Short mmCIF file of C-alpha atoms in Angstrom, two decimals:
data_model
loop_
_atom_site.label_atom_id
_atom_site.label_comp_id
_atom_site.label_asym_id
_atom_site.label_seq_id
_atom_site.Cartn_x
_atom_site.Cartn_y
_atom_site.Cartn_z
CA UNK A 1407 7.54 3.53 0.28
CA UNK A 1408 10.88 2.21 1.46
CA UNK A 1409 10.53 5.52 4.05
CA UNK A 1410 7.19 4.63 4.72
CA UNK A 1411 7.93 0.91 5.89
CA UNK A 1412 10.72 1.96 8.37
CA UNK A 1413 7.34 2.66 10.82
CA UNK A 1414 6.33 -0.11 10.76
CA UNK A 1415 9.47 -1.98 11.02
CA UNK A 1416 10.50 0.05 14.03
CA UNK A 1417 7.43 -0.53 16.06
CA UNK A 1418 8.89 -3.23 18.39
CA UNK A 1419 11.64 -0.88 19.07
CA UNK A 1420 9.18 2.38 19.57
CA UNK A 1421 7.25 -0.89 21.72
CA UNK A 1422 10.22 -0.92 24.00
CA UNK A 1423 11.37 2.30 24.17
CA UNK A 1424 8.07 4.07 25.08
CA UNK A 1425 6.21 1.80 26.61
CA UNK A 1426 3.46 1.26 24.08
CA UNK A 1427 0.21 -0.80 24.12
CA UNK A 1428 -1.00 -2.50 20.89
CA UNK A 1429 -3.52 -0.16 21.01
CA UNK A 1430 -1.08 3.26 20.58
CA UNK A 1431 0.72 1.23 17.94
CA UNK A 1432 -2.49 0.80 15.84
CA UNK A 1433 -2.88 4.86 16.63
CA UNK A 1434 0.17 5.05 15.12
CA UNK A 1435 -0.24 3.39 11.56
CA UNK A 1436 -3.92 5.23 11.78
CA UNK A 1437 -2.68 8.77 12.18
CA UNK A 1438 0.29 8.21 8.94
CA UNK A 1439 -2.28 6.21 7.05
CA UNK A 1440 -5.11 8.51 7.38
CA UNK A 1441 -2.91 11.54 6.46
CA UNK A 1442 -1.90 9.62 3.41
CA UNK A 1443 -5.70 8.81 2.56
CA UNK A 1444 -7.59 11.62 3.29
CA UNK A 1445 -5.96 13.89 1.13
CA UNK A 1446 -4.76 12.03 -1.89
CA UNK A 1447 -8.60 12.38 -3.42
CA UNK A 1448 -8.48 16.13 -3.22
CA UNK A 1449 -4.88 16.55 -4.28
CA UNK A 1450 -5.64 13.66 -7.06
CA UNK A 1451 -8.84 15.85 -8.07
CA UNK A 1452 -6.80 18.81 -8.01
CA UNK A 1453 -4.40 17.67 -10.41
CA UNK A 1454 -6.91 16.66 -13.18
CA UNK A 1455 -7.86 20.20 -13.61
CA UNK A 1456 -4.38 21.50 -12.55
CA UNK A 1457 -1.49 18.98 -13.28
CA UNK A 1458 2.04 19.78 -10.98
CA UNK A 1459 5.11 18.11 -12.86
CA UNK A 1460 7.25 18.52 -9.41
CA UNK A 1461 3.91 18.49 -6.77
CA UNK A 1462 6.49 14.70 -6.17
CA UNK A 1463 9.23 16.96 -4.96
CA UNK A 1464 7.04 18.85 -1.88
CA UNK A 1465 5.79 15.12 -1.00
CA UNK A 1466 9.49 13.63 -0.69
CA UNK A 1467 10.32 16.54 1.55
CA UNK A 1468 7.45 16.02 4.08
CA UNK A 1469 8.88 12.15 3.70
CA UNK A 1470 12.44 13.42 4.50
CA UNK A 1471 11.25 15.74 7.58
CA UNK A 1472 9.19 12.98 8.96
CA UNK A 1473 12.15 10.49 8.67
CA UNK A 1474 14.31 13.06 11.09
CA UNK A 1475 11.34 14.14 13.33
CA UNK A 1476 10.72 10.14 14.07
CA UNK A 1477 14.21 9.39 14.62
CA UNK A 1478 14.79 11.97 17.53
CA UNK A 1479 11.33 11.47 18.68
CA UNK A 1480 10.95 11.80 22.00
CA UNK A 1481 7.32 11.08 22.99
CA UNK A 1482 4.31 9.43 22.16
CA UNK A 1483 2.69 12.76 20.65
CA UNK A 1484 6.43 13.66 19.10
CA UNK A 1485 6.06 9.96 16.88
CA UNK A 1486 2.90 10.57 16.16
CA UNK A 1487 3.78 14.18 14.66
CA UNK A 1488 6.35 12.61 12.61
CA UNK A 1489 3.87 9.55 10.95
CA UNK A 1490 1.69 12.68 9.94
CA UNK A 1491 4.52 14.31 7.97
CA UNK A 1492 5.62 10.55 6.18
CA UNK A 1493 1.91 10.20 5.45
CA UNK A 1494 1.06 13.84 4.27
CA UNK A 1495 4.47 13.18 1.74
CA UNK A 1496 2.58 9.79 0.70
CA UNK A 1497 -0.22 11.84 0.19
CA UNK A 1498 0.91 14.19 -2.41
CA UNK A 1499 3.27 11.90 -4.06
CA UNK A 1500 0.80 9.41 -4.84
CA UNK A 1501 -1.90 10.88 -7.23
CA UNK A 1502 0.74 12.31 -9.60
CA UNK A 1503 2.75 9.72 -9.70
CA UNK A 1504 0.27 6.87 -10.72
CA UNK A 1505 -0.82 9.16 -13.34
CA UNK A 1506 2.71 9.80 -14.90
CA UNK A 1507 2.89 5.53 -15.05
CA UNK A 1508 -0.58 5.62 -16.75
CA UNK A 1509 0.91 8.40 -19.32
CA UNK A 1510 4.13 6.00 -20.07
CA UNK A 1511 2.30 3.17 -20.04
CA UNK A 1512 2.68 2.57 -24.11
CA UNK A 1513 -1.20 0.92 -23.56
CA UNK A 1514 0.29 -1.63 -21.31
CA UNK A 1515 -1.54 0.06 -18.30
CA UNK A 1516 -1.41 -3.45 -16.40
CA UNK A 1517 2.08 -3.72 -16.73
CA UNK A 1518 2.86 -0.22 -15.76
CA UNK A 1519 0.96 0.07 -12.77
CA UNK A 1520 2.93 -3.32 -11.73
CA UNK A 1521 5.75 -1.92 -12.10
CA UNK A 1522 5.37 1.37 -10.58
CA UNK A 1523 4.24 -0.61 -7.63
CA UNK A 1524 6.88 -3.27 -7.46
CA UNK A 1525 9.12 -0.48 -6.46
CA UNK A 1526 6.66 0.61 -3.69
CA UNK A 1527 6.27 -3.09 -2.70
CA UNK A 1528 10.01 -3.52 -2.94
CA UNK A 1529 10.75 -0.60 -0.75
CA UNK A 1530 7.68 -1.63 1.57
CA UNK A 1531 10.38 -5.81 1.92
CA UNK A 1532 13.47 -3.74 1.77
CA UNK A 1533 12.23 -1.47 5.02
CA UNK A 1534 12.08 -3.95 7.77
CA UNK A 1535 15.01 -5.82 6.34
CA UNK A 1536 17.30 -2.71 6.97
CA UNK A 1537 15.82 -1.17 10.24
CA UNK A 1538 16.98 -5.17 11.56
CA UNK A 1539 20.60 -4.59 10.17
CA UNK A 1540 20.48 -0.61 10.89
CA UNK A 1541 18.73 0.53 13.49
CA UNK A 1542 17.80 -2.59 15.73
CA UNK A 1543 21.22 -3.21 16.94
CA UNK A 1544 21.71 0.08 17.73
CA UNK A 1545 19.31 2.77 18.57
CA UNK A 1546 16.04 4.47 17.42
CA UNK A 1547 18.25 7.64 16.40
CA UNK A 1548 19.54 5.73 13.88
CA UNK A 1549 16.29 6.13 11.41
CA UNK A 1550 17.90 9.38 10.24
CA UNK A 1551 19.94 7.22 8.19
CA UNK A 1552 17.30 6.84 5.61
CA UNK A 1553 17.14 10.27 5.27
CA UNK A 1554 19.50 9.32 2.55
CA UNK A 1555 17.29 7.71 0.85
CA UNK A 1556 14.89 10.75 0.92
CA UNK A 1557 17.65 12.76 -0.72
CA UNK A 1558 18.23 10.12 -3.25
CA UNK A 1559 14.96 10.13 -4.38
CA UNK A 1560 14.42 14.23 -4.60
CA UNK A 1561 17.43 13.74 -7.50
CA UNK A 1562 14.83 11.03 -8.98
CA UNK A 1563 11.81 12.94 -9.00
CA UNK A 1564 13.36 16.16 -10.44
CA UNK A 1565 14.72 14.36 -13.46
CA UNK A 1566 10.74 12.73 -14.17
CA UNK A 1567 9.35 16.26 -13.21
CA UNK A 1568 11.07 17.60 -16.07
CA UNK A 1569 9.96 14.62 -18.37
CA UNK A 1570 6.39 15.27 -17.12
CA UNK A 1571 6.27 18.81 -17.93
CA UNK A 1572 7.72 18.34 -21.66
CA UNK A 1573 4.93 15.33 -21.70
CA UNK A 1574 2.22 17.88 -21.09
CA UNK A 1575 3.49 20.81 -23.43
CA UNK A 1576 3.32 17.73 -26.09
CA UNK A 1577 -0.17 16.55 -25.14
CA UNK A 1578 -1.37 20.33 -24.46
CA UNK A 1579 -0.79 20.69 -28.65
CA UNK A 1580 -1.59 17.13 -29.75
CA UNK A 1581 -5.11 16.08 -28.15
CA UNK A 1582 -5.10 12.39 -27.24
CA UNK A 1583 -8.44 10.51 -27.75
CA UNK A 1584 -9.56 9.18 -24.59
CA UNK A 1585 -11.39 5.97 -24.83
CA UNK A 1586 -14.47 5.63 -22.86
CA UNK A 1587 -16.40 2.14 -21.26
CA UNK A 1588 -19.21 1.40 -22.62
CA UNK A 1589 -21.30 1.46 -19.81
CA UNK A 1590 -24.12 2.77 -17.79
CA UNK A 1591 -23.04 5.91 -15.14
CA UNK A 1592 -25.04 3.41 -12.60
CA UNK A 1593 -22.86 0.66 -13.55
CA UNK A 1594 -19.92 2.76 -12.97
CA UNK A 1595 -20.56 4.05 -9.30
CA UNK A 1596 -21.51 0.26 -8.58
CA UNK A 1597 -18.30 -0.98 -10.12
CA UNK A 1598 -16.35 1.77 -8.35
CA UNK A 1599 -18.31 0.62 -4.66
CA UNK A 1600 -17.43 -3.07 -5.53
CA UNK A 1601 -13.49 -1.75 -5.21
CA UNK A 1602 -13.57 -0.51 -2.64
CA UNK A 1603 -14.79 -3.02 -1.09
CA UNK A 1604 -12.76 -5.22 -2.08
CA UNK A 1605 -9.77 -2.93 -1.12
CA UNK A 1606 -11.42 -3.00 2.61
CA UNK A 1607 -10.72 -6.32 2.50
CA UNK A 1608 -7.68 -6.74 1.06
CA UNK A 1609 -5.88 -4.14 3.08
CA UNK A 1610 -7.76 -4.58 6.07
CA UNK A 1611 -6.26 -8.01 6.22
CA UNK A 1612 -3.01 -7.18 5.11
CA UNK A 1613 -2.69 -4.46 8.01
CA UNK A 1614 -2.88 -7.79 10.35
CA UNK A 1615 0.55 -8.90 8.88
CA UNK A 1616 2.48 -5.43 8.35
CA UNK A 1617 1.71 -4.27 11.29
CA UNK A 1618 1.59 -7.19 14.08
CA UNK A 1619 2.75 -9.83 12.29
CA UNK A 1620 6.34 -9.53 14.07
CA UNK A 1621 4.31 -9.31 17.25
CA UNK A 1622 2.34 -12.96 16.37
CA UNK A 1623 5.48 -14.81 15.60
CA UNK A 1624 7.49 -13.05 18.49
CA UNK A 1625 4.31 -14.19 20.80
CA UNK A 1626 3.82 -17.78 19.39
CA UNK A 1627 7.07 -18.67 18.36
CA UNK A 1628 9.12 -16.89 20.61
CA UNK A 1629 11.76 -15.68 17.79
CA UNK A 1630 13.61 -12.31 18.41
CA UNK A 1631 13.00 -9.00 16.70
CA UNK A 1632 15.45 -9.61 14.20
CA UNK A 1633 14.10 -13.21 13.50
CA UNK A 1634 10.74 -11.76 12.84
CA UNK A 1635 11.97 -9.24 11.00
CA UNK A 1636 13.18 -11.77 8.37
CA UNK A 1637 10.09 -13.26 8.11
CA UNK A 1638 7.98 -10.01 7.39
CA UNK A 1639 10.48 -9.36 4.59
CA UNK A 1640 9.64 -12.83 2.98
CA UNK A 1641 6.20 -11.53 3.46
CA UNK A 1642 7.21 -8.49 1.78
CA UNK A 1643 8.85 -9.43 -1.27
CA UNK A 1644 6.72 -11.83 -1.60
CA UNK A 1645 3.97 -8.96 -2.13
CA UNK A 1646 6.69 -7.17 -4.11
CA UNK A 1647 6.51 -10.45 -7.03
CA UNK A 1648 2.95 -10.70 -6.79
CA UNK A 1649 2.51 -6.99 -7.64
CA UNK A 1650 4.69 -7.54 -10.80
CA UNK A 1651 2.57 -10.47 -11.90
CA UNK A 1652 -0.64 -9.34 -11.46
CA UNK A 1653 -0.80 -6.10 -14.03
CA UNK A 1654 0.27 -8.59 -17.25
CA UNK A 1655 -1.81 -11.47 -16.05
CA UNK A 1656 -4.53 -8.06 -15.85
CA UNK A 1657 -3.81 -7.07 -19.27
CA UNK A 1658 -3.74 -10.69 -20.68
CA UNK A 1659 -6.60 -12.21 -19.28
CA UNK A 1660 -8.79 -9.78 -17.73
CA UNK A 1661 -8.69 -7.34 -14.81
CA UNK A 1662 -12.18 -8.76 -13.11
CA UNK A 1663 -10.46 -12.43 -13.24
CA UNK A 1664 -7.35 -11.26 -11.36
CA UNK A 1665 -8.73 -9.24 -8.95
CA UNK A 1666 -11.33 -12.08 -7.93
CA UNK A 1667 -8.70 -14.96 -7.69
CA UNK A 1668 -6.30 -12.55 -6.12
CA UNK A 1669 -8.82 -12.00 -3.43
CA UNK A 1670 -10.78 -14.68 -2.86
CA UNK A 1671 -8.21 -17.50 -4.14
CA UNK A 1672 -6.41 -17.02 -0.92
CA UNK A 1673 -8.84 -17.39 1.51
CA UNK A 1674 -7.88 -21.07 2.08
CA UNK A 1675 -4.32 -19.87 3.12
CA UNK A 1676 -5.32 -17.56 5.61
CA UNK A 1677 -7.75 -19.67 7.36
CA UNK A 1678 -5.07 -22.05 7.89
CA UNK A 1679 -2.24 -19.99 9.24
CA UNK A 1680 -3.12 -19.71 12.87
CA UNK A 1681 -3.12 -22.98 12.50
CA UNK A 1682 0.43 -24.51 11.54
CA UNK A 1683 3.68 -24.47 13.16
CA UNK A 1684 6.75 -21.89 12.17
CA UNK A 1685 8.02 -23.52 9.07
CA UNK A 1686 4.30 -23.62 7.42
CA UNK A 1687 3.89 -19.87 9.11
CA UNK A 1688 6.99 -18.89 6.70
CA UNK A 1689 5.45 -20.83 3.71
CA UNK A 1690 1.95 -19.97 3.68
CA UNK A 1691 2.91 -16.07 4.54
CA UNK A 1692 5.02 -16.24 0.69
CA UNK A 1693 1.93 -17.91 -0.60
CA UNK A 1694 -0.47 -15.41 0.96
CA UNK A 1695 1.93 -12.37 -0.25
CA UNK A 1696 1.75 -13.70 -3.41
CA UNK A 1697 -1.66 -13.83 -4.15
CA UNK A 1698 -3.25 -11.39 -2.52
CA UNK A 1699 -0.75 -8.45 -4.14
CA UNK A 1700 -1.39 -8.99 -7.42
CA UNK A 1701 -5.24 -7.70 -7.33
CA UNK A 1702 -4.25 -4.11 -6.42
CA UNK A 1703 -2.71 -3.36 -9.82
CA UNK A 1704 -5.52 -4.85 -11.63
CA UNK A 1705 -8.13 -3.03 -8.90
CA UNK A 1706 -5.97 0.52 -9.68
CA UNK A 1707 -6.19 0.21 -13.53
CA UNK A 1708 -9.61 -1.24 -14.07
CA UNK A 1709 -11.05 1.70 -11.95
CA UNK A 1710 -8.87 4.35 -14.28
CA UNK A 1711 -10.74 2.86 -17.13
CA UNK A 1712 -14.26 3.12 -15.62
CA UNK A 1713 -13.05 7.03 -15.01
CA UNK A 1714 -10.40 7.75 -17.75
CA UNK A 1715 -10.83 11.44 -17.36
CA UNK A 1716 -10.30 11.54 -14.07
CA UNK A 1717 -6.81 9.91 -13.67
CA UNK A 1718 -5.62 11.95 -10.54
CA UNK A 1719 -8.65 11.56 -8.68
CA UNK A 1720 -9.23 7.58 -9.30
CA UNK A 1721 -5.80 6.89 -8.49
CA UNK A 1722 -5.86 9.47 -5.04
CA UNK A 1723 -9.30 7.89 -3.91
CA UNK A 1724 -7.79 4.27 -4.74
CA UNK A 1725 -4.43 4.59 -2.75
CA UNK A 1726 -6.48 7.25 -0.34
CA UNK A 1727 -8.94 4.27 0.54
CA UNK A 1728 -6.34 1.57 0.40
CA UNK A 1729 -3.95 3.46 2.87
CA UNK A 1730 -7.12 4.25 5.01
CA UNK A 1731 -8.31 1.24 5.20
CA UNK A 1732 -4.92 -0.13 6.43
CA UNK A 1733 -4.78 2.20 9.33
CA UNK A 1734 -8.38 2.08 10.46
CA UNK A 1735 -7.79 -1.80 10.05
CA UNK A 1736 -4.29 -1.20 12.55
CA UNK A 1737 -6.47 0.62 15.03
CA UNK A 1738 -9.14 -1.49 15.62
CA UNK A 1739 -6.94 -4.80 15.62
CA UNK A 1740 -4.46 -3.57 17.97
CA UNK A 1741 -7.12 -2.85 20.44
CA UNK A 1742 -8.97 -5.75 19.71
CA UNK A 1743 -5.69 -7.69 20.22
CA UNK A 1744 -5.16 -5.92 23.38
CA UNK A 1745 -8.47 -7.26 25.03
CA UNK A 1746 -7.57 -10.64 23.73
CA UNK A 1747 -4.29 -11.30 22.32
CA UNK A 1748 -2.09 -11.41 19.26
CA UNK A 1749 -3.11 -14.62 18.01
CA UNK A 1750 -7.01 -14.30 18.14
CA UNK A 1751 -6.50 -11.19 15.64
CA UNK A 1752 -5.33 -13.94 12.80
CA UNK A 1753 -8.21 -15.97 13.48
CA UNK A 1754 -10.96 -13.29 12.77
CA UNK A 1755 -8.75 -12.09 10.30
CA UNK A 1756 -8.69 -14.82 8.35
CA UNK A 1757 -12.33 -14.89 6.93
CA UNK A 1758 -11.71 -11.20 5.41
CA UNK A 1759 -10.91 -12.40 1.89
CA UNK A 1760 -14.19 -14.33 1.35
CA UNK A 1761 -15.63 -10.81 0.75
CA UNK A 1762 -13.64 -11.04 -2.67
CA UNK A 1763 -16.51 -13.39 -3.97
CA UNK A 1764 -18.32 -10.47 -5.15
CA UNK A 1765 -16.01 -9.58 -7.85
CA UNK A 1766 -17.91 -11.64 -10.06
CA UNK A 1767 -20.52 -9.08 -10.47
CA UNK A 1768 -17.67 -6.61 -11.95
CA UNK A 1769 -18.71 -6.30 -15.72
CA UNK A 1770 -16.32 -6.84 -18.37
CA UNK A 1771 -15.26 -3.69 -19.86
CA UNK A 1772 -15.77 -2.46 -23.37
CA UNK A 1773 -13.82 0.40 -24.41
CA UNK A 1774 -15.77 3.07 -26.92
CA UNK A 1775 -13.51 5.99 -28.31
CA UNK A 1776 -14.61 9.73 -27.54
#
C-alpha cells in the first residue's frame, strides 16, 4: 500500500511535469483503482476453490514493475500503463491476503483485520510523507527508489507463503467447523447491498481527500507541495489509528454499531471543513481520518461472516468495490472540479456520509455452527 500511495503523492509533480488537467489526474487513480477492483472478485473467487500460498508473490512483482515503469514514465499513456501494473499487483495481493489474517485471527477477526490494515493505512501516511522528502526535491525518476520497498516485501511474503501452505496441509486433515449466521439468504444479499453502499460512500468521499486534497489546500491556502504534503500525512495516519481502533471496538461492541457511527458520526465534520480556516482544516482532517477509517474493518469482517465460506471472494468484492469506488469517485470529481474548482468538490462532498444512516437496518448477527 506504501507503493500504492506514491501515485497519489506524486500527482502534483506528474501535474507539473506533463501538463495535466484535474480531469487526467482523476483518469489516473481510475485506471490503477479499477485494475485493482475489477479483478480481486474473480481472483478472490478463484482462491476459495483453489487457494495459492505465494499468488502474494506475482502481485508484489506487478507492484515492483509498475514502481519502475512510473518512475521513467514518459507520457500521459506511459503513467497510465504503469498505475495498471500497481493496481493489477493490488489486485492479486488482496484476496489472499485478507484471508490468511482471517485464518490467524485466533477468533479475534476484528482485531485482525485492523491490523492487517493498519499496515496498509500506515503505508497509504508513510507514502506522501516520503515522495515530499524523496522525490519532490528532486525529480520524478526518483520513484524507483521504492522499488526497494517492493523487494523488501517479496522476502516478507515468501516467509507467510510458506506458513500458509503448512496452514492448509493442517486444515486439509483436520476439518474446521465453519459457523454459519442465522439468517435468511434474502437477508444476506440485502445486508451484503447495504455495504456496499456504504463503502460508495465512504470511499467515494475519501477519494476527495487522497486524491485532491493537496490541490484544495495548495488552492485555498496557498501552502507549497511539501506543506500539503504534511497535511495529507496527518490525514493519513490519522486513518492509519482509526483502522486499528475500529476492529476491537467491532469485536467488543458490535460490527453494525461501528460501522454506522464510523459513517454517519462524521458527517458534522465534513460539512464544516470548507468552511474553517488552515489550522481547523488540519484539525478536523485528524478528526475526519479518524472516524471514518475505523468502519472498513468492521464493514470487511461482518460481510465474511454473512459469507464464511466464501472468504476469498467477500474479501476481493469488498476491497474490489472499495478500490473502485475510489477511482470512479477520482474521475468524476476531478472533472467536476475542473468545470468549477477545487473547493466546490468539498462542498458536495461533504453530504456523502449521511448515506451511512442506513446501517441501522443491518441485523445483528447470530452465529449457528455447521
Amino acid at each position: 500500500d506504501l507503493i500504492q500511495a506514491i501515485i497519489p503523492a506524486s500527482y502534483p509533480i506528474l501535474k507539473e511535469n506533463f501538463n495535466l488537467s484535474f480531469t487526467q489526474i482523476g483518469l489516473i487513480t481510475f485506471s490503477y483503482q479499477m485494475a485493482a477492483s475489477i479483478l480481486q472478485p474473480l481472483i478472490g473467487l478463484y482462491t476459495d476453490k483453489r487457494p495459492k500460498p505465494f499468488s502474494q508473490i506475482i502481485g508484489m512483482l506487478f507492484s515492483l514493475a509498475g514502481v519502475i515503469l512510473l518512475a521513467y514514465a514518459t507520457s500521459f499513456s506511459s503513467i497510465i500503463l504503469a498505475v495498471t501494473f500497481v493496481g493489477i499487483g493490488s489486485s492479486i495481493f488482496h484476496p489472499e491476503a485478507s484471508r490468511i489474517s482471517f485464518l490467524a485471527s485466533g477468533g479475534k477477526r476484528g482485531l485482525a483485520q485492523s491490523i492487517f490494515q493498519l499496515g496498509g493505512n500506515a503505508g497509504t501516511a508513510i507514502g506522501p510523507l516520503l515522495v515530499a522528502l524523496i522525490v519532490v526535491p528532486n525529480s520524478q525518476q526518483h520513484i524507483v527508489w521504492f522499488a526497494v520497498v517492493a523487494v523488501i516485501a517479496l522476502f516478507v511474503l515468501s516467509k507467510i507463503g510458506f506458513w500458509y501452505q503448512n496452514h492448509l496441509s493442517l486444515r486439509a486433515t483436520n476439518k474446521a467447523e465453519i459457523v454459519l449466521p442465522n439468517l435468511s439468504q434474502a437477508k444476506i444479499v440485502s445486508s451484503v447491498i447495504i455495504l456496499l453502499i456504504i463503502i460508495f460512500s465512504k470511499f467515494f468521499y475519501s477519494a476527495s481527500i487522497s486524491s485532491y486534497f493537496t490541490f484544495y489546500l495548495m488552492d485555498k491556502f496557498n501552502l507549497s507541495i511539501r506543506d500539503a504534503q504534511f497535511y495529507l500525512f496527518l490525514y493519513l495516519a490519522s486513518c492509519a489509528v482509526g483502522t486499528l481502533i475500529g476492529g476491537p471496538l467491532g469485536d467488543k461492541f458490535g460490527r453494525k454499531y461501528v460501522i454506522w457511527f464510523s459513517i454517519l458520526g462524521v458527517a458534522p465534520f465534513t460539512m464544516l471543513l470548507p468552511f474553517v480556516d488552515l489550522f481547523w482544516t488540519g484539525i478536523l482532517s485528524v478528526v475526519i481520518g479518524l472516524i471514518i477509517s475505523s468502519a472498513f474493518p468492521a464493514i470487511l469482517v461482518y460481510a465474511q461472516e454473512l459469507l464464511p465460506k466464501k472468504l476469498g471472494m467477500v474479501s476481493g468484492l469488498f476491497y474490489g468495490f472499495a478500490f473502485g469506488m475510489g477511482g470512479l469517485g477520482s474521475a468524476l470529481l476531478g472533472n467536476l472540479a475542473d468545470h468549477t474548482s477545487i473547493d466546490y468538490v468539498y462542498h458536495i462532498c461533504a453530504y456523502l456520509p449521511l448515506m451511512g444512516i442506513i446501517a441501522l437496518f443491518l441485523p445483528n448477527l447470530k452465529m449457528k455452527n455447521k
